[in-house]
Coordinates of C-alpha atoms and ligand atoms in Angstrom, one line a residue:
M1 CA -35.9 72.3 -2.5
E2 CA -34.5 73.6 -5.7
K3 CA -34.0 72.3 -9.3
E4 CA -30.5 73.1 -8.8
T5 CA -29.9 71.3 -5.9
I6 CA -31.7 67.9 -7.3
L7 CA -29.6 68.4 -10.9
K8 CA -26.3 69.1 -9.0
L9 CA -27.1 65.2 -7.8
K10 CA -25.9 64.2 -11.1
E11 CA -22.6 65.7 -11.2
D12 CA -21.8 65.2 -7.9
L13 CA -22.3 61.4 -8.5
I14 CA -20.1 60.6 -11.6
K15 CA -18.0 63.1 -9.5
D16 CA -17.7 60.4 -6.7
L17 CA -18.3 57.3 -9.2
E18 CA -15.2 58.2 -10.7
N19 CA -13.1 57.3 -7.0
V20 CA -14.4 54.2 -6.6
T21 CA -12.4 51.6 -6.8
N22 CA -14.2 48.6 -4.5
S23 CA -17.8 47.2 -4.0
H24 CA -17.7 48.7 -0.4
D25 CA -17.1 52.0 -2.0
L26 CA -19.7 51.4 -4.3
E27 CA -22.1 50.7 -1.3
E28 CA -21.7 53.5 0.3
I29 CA -22.3 56.0 -2.5
S30 CA -25.5 53.8 -3.3
I31 CA -26.8 54.7 0.7
K32 CA -25.5 58.5 0.1
Y33 CA -27.9 59.0 -3.5
L34 CA -30.4 56.4 -3.0
S35 CA -31.0 55.3 1.2
K36 CA -33.9 57.6 3.2
K37 CA -31.7 59.9 4.3
S38 CA -30.7 60.7 0.8
T39 CA -31.1 64.1 -0.9
L40 CA -33.2 62.6 -3.7
S41 CA -35.3 61.3 -0.2
Q42 CA -35.6 64.5 0.9
A43 CA -37.0 66.2 -2.6
M44 CA -39.6 63.1 -2.5
Q45 CA -41.0 64.0 0.8
S46 CA -40.8 67.8 -0.2
F47 CA -43.1 67.0 -3.0
R48 CA -46.9 66.7 -0.9
T49 CA -47.0 70.2 -0.3
L50 CA -46.2 70.7 -4.3
S51 CA -49.7 72.1 -6.5
R52 CA -50.4 69.8 -9.2
E53 CA -48.6 71.5 -11.7
E54 CA -45.5 71.7 -9.9
K55 CA -45.5 67.8 -9.0
V56 CA -45.5 67.0 -12.3
E57 CA -42.6 68.7 -13.0
Y58 CA -40.8 68.4 -10.5
G59 CA -41.8 64.9 -10.3
K60 CA -40.3 64.3 -14.3
L61 CA -37.3 65.4 -12.7
I62 CA -36.9 64.0 -9.5
N63 CA -37.5 60.5 -11.1
E64 CA -35.2 61.6 -14.2
V65 CA -31.7 61.9 -11.6
R66 CA -33.3 58.6 -9.9
T67 CA -32.5 56.8 -13.3
F68 CA -29.7 58.7 -14.2
I69 CA -28.7 57.1 -10.5
E70 CA -29.9 53.6 -10.5
S71 CA -28.9 52.8 -14.2
K72 CA -24.9 54.7 -13.3
I73 CA -24.2 53.0 -10.1
S74 CA -25.3 49.8 -11.5
E75 CA -23.3 50.2 -14.6
V76 CA -20.1 50.8 -12.2
S77 CA -20.7 47.7 -10.3
K78 CA -20.7 45.9 -13.3
K79 CA -17.0 46.7 -13.8
V80 CA -16.5 46.8 -10.1
K81 CA -17.5 43.3 -9.7
E82 CA -15.7 41.8 -12.7
K83 CA -12.3 43.9 -11.9
E84 CA -13.4 41.8 -8.8
L85 CA -13.5 38.7 -9.9
I86 CA -10.0 38.8 -11.6
D87 CA -8.3 40.1 -8.7
K88 CA -9.5 37.0 -6.8
L89 CA -9.0 34.5 -9.9
E90 CA -5.7 36.2 -9.9
S91 CA -4.4 35.2 -6.1
D92 CA -6.0 32.2 -6.1
K93 CA -3.7 30.7 -8.9
I94 CA -2.6 27.4 -7.9
D95 CA 0.9 26.7 -9.4
I96 CA 1.1 23.5 -10.2
T97 CA 4.8 23.5 -10.7
A98 CA 5.5 24.0 -7.2
P99 CA 7.2 21.7 -5.1
S100 CA 4.7 19.3 -3.2
S101 CA 4.3 18.9 1.0
L102 CA 6.4 16.5 1.7
I103 CA 4.0 12.9 1.9
S104 CA 4.2 10.8 4.5
T105 CA 4.2 7.3 3.3
G106 CA 4.8 4.0 4.8
A107 CA 7.2 1.3 4.2
K108 CA 7.1 -2.7 3.4
N109 CA 8.0 -5.2 6.0
P110 CA 11.2 -6.7 5.0
F111 CA 9.4 -9.8 5.1
Y112 CA 7.0 -8.7 2.5
L113 CA 9.3 -7.5 0.5
V114 CA 11.2 -11.0 0.5
S115 CA 7.9 -13.3 0.5
D116 CA 6.5 -11.2 -3.1
E117 CA 10.3 -11.5 -4.5
I118 CA 10.5 -15.6 -3.9
V119 CA 7.2 -15.7 -5.5
D120 CA 8.3 -13.7 -8.6
I121 CA 11.3 -15.6 -9.1
F122 CA 9.4 -18.7 -8.5
V123 CA 6.3 -17.9 -10.6
S124 CA 9.0 -16.8 -13.0
M125 CA 9.9 -20.2 -13.8
G126 CA 6.9 -21.7 -14.1
F127 CA 5.7 -22.5 -10.6
K128 CA 1.7 -22.5 -9.5
V129 CA 1.0 -20.6 -6.0
V130 CA -1.2 -22.8 -4.4
E131 CA -2.0 -21.9 -0.6
G132 CA -3.8 -24.3 2.5
P133 CA -5.2 -23.5 5.8
E134 CA -3.0 -22.6 8.8
V135 CA -5.1 -25.0 10.8
E136 CA -4.9 -28.6 9.6
S137 CA -5.0 -31.9 10.4
D138 CA -2.8 -34.7 11.6
H139 CA -3.2 -36.8 8.5
Y140 CA -1.8 -33.6 6.4
N141 CA 0.5 -32.8 8.4
F142 CA 1.7 -35.6 9.2
E143 CA 0.8 -38.5 7.9
L144 CA 0.6 -38.4 4.2
L145 CA 4.1 -36.5 4.6
N146 CA 5.9 -40.5 6.0
I147 CA 4.9 -39.2 9.4
P148 CA 3.3 -41.8 10.9
K149 CA 2.3 -41.5 14.8
N150 CA 5.3 -42.4 17.3
H151 CA 8.0 -41.4 14.3
P152 CA 10.9 -39.4 16.3
A153 CA 10.7 -37.0 13.8
R154 CA 7.4 -35.6 14.8
D155 CA 10.2 -33.9 18.2
M156 CA 11.1 -31.6 15.8
Q157 CA 7.9 -30.6 15.0
D158 CA 5.9 -29.7 18.2
T159 CA 2.8 -27.2 17.9
F160 CA 0.4 -25.8 19.0
Y161 CA -2.9 -28.9 18.9
I162 CA -6.6 -28.1 19.0
N163 CA -7.7 -31.7 19.6
S164 CA -5.5 -35.0 19.2
N165 CA -5.8 -34.4 15.2
L166 CA -6.0 -30.6 14.4
L167 CA -3.1 -28.3 15.0
L168 CA -1.2 -25.5 13.5
R169 CA 0.5 -26.8 11.2
T170 CA 4.3 -27.2 11.6
H171 CA 5.4 -26.4 7.8
T172 CA 3.2 -25.6 4.3
S173 CA 4.1 -29.2 3.3
P174 CA 0.3 -30.5 4.1
A175 CA -0.4 -27.9 1.2
Q176 CA 1.2 -30.1 -1.3
A177 CA -0.4 -33.4 0.0
H178 CA -4.0 -31.7 -0.5
E179 CA -2.9 -31.2 -4.1
L180 CA -0.8 -33.8 -5.0
E181 CA -3.8 -35.9 -3.7
K182 CA -6.4 -34.1 -5.9
N183 CA -4.0 -34.4 -9.5
P184 CA -3.1 -37.9 -9.2
N185 CA -0.2 -39.0 -11.6
K186 CA 0.1 -35.8 -13.2
P187 CA 3.3 -33.3 -13.4
L188 CA 2.8 -30.4 -10.8
M189 CA 4.9 -27.9 -10.1
I190 CA 4.7 -25.5 -7.0
I191 CA 4.8 -23.1 -4.9
C192 CA 3.4 -22.6 -0.7
P193 CA 3.8 -20.2 0.5
G194 CA 2.1 -19.5 4.4
K195 CA 2.4 -19.2 8.0
T196 CA 3.2 -21.7 10.0
Y197 CA 3.8 -23.1 13.3
R198 CA 6.2 -25.0 16.3
R199 CA 6.3 -25.1 19.9
D200 CA 9.7 -23.3 20.3
D201 CA 11.2 -20.5 22.7
D202 CA 11.0 -17.3 20.8
D203 CA 14.4 -15.9 20.3
M204 CA 16.8 -13.4 18.5
T205 CA 16.4 -17.0 15.3
H206 CA 13.0 -18.6 16.7
S207 CA 9.5 -17.7 16.8
H208 CA 6.2 -20.0 17.5
Q209 CA 5.2 -18.7 14.5
F210 CA 7.3 -17.9 11.3
A211 CA 6.4 -18.5 7.4
Q212 CA 7.5 -21.0 4.8
V213 CA 7.6 -21.3 1.1
E214 CA 7.7 -24.6 0.1
G215 CA 8.2 -25.8 -3.2
L216 CA 7.5 -29.5 -5.3
V217 CA 8.1 -30.6 -8.8
V218 CA 6.6 -34.0 -10.0
G219 CA 7.3 -35.5 -13.2
K220 CA 8.7 -38.0 -15.4
G221 CA 11.8 -38.2 -14.8
I222 CA 12.7 -35.3 -12.5
T223 CA 16.7 -35.9 -10.5
L224 CA 18.3 -34.2 -8.1
A225 CA 20.0 -32.1 -10.7
N226 CA 16.7 -30.4 -11.7
L227 CA 16.9 -30.2 -7.7
K228 CA 20.8 -28.3 -8.1
A229 CA 19.8 -25.8 -11.2
T230 CA 16.5 -24.5 -9.5
L231 CA 17.1 -23.9 -6.2
E232 CA 20.7 -22.6 -7.6
L233 CA 18.9 -20.0 -9.8
F234 CA 16.5 -19.6 -7.0
V235 CA 19.9 -18.4 -4.7
K236 CA 21.3 -16.3 -7.6
K237 CA 18.4 -14.3 -8.1
M238 CA 17.9 -13.9 -4.4
F239 CA 21.6 -12.9 -3.0
G240 CA 23.2 -12.0 -6.6
E241 CA 25.1 -14.0 -9.6
K242 CA 28.4 -13.9 -7.8
R243 CA 26.4 -16.4 -4.9
E244 CA 26.7 -20.3 -5.0
I245 CA 25.3 -23.4 -3.6
R246 CA 26.5 -26.2 -1.5
L247 CA 24.5 -29.5 -1.1
R248 CA 25.0 -31.3 2.5
S249 CA 23.0 -34.5 2.7
S250 CA 20.6 -34.6 5.7
Y251 CA 17.4 -36.2 6.9
F252 CA 13.7 -35.5 5.7
P253 CA 11.0 -38.1 6.7
F254 CA 9.1 -36.9 3.3
T255 CA 12.3 -36.9 0.9
E256 CA 15.1 -39.4 0.4
P257 CA 18.0 -38.5 -0.3
S258 CA 17.3 -35.3 1.6
V259 CA 19.7 -32.3 1.8
E260 CA 20.5 -28.8 3.2
V261 CA 21.2 -26.3 0.7
D262 CA 24.2 -23.3 1.4
V263 CA 24.6 -20.1 -0.1
S264 CA 28.0 -18.6 -0.1
C265 CA 29.0 -16.3 2.4
A266 CA 28.4 -12.4 0.5
E267 CA 30.5 -11.3 3.2
C268 CA 34.0 -13.2 2.3
N269 CA 33.0 -15.0 -1.0
G270 CA 33.2 -18.2 0.8
K271 CA 36.0 -17.8 1.8
G272 CA 35.2 -18.0 5.5
C273 CA 34.8 -15.3 8.4
Q274 CA 33.4 -14.2 11.5
V275 CA 29.6 -14.2 9.1
C276 CA 29.8 -17.5 8.1
K277 CA 31.5 -18.7 11.2
G278 CA 34.4 -19.9 9.1
T279 CA 33.2 -22.3 6.9
G280 CA 32.8 -19.7 4.2
Y281 CA 28.7 -21.2 3.7
I282 CA 25.3 -19.7 5.4
E283 CA 22.8 -22.2 5.1
I284 CA 19.7 -21.6 4.0
L285 CA 17.1 -24.2 3.2
G286 CA 16.0 -28.0 3.5
A287 CA 15.2 -30.1 0.0
G288 CA 15.0 -33.4 -1.0
M289 CA 13.8 -36.1 -3.7
V290 CA 10.3 -36.6 -2.7
H291 CA 10.2 -40.0 -0.8
P292 CA 8.2 -43.1 -2.7
N293 CA 5.8 -43.5 0.1
V294 CA 4.6 -39.6 -0.2
L295 CA 4.4 -40.4 -4.1
K296 CA 2.5 -43.4 -3.2
M297 CA 0.2 -42.3 -0.5
A298 CA -1.2 -39.7 -2.8
N299 CA -1.3 -42.4 -6.0
Y300 CA 1.1 -41.6 -7.5
D301 CA 3.3 -44.3 -9.2
P302 CA 6.7 -44.0 -8.0
E303 CA 8.1 -46.0 -10.8
I304 CA 7.1 -43.9 -13.1
Y305 CA 6.7 -40.5 -11.2
S306 CA 9.8 -39.1 -9.3
G307 CA 10.1 -35.6 -8.0
F308 CA 11.3 -33.1 -6.2
A309 CA 10.4 -30.5 -2.5
F310 CA 12.2 -27.6 -1.0
G311 CA 11.2 -25.8 2.1
V312 CA 12.2 -22.0 2.6
G313 CA 12.3 -19.9 6.3
I314 CA 10.8 -16.7 4.5
E315 CA 12.4 -14.5 7.9
R316 CA 15.2 -16.7 7.2
V317 CA 16.0 -15.2 3.9
A318 CA 14.8 -11.9 4.9
M319 CA 17.6 -11.6 7.8
L320 CA 19.9 -13.1 5.7
R321 CA 19.3 -10.4 2.1
Y322 CA 19.0 -7.4 4.5
D323 CA 21.5 -8.2 7.9
I324 CA 18.4 -8.1 10.2
N325 CA 20.0 -9.5 13.5
D326 CA 17.0 -10.6 15.2
I327 CA 14.3 -12.2 14.1
R328 CA 11.4 -10.6 16.4
K329 CA 12.2 -6.9 14.9
I330 CA 10.4 -8.3 11.7
Y331 CA 7.2 -8.6 13.8
T332 CA 6.9 -6.0 16.5
N333 CA 6.6 -3.3 13.6
D334 CA 8.9 -0.1 15.1
I335 CA 8.7 2.2 12.2
R336 CA 12.3 3.2 12.7
F337 CA 13.4 -0.1 12.0
L338 CA 10.3 -0.1 8.9
N339 CA 11.6 3.6 8.1
Q340 CA 14.9 1.9 6.8
F341 CA 13.1 0.1 3.8
K342 CA 11.5 2.7 2.6
K343 CA 11.8 3.3 -1.2
R344 CA 14.5 4.8 -2.5
G345 CA 14.2 7.2 -5.4
Ligands
LIG401 N1 9.0 -29.4 5.5 C1 10.3 -28.8 6.2 C2 10.6 -28.7 7.0 O1 9.5 -27.6 7.7 C3 11.0 -28.3 4.6 C4 11.7 -28.9 3.6 C5 10.7 -29.2 2.7 C6 12.9 -29.7 3.3 C7 11.0 -30.2 1.4 C8 12.7 -31.3 2.5 C9 11.6 -31.0 1.4 O2 11.4 -28.5 8.1

């Protein structure tokens, strides 16, 4: 092969390299100049037929041209790779200011919205949260709350019995009985939230399983005025500053006197409308002064100690607060219902 042909490879290569823009082009050039089929390889093959002196001279030339080609290609390859990396980084850039796609979040069941709020309100007044078992003994659910066997008040609180002694608690008051027993003759201020059960036919306002928050305050010199002030504060925080409460006398075996607490109707502000059935008030909870028998059974001296108690149904508060007309909506987890309670903003 002519020496000029081999030398010309250098010029050709430089021309070809001028047009290279990416590693694919470069790969093709490298095949053209360095593969087995390249002019250079062909020149090597004719090498064998040459005389010794020619081999030295020819070999030098081929080596020099090959080194030139390799170093030029690798020089350009570095530049091309660098450029390609920069291009990739540019195109992959994440715009952190771009609006995100919508993330779907769940909503808290109104039951939990309300129960958390009730607990927060009482905790802010200094109440301690106490929980008790849902499976209770007759002793704690009834006897210690002044509801002896065969007492007619048991009728209102019929429940699910596991055996003649164990039952699903009908209220969270037994948790209070446990707490009283633990600290005889010490003042206390507790709330007991939790699930409760009764033998009830399920309808729009009743369920065989529901939940309560019951409160108990025991100390020296506790009066009905303390009960009223505490519940008034609770109602205003829960339903709004304008709400008033009204106490009506009632009966519970574990409190004496006992009261039913009504809140003024938010719809008509106490004037009377369809919502409050013309009375201006809506009943929300039961309460009263702890019966001396209950204190005595827990080893408190009723001559020194007095107290008040109240019990509020969580679902009932949720229904009033959010205008829910059927208690079953709270339990059935219909997503269309729950989505209405998504936090806004
Ligand atoms: N334990 C009562 C109930 O479930 C509610 C209540 C509690 C009433 C405390 C008065 C005092 O019906």
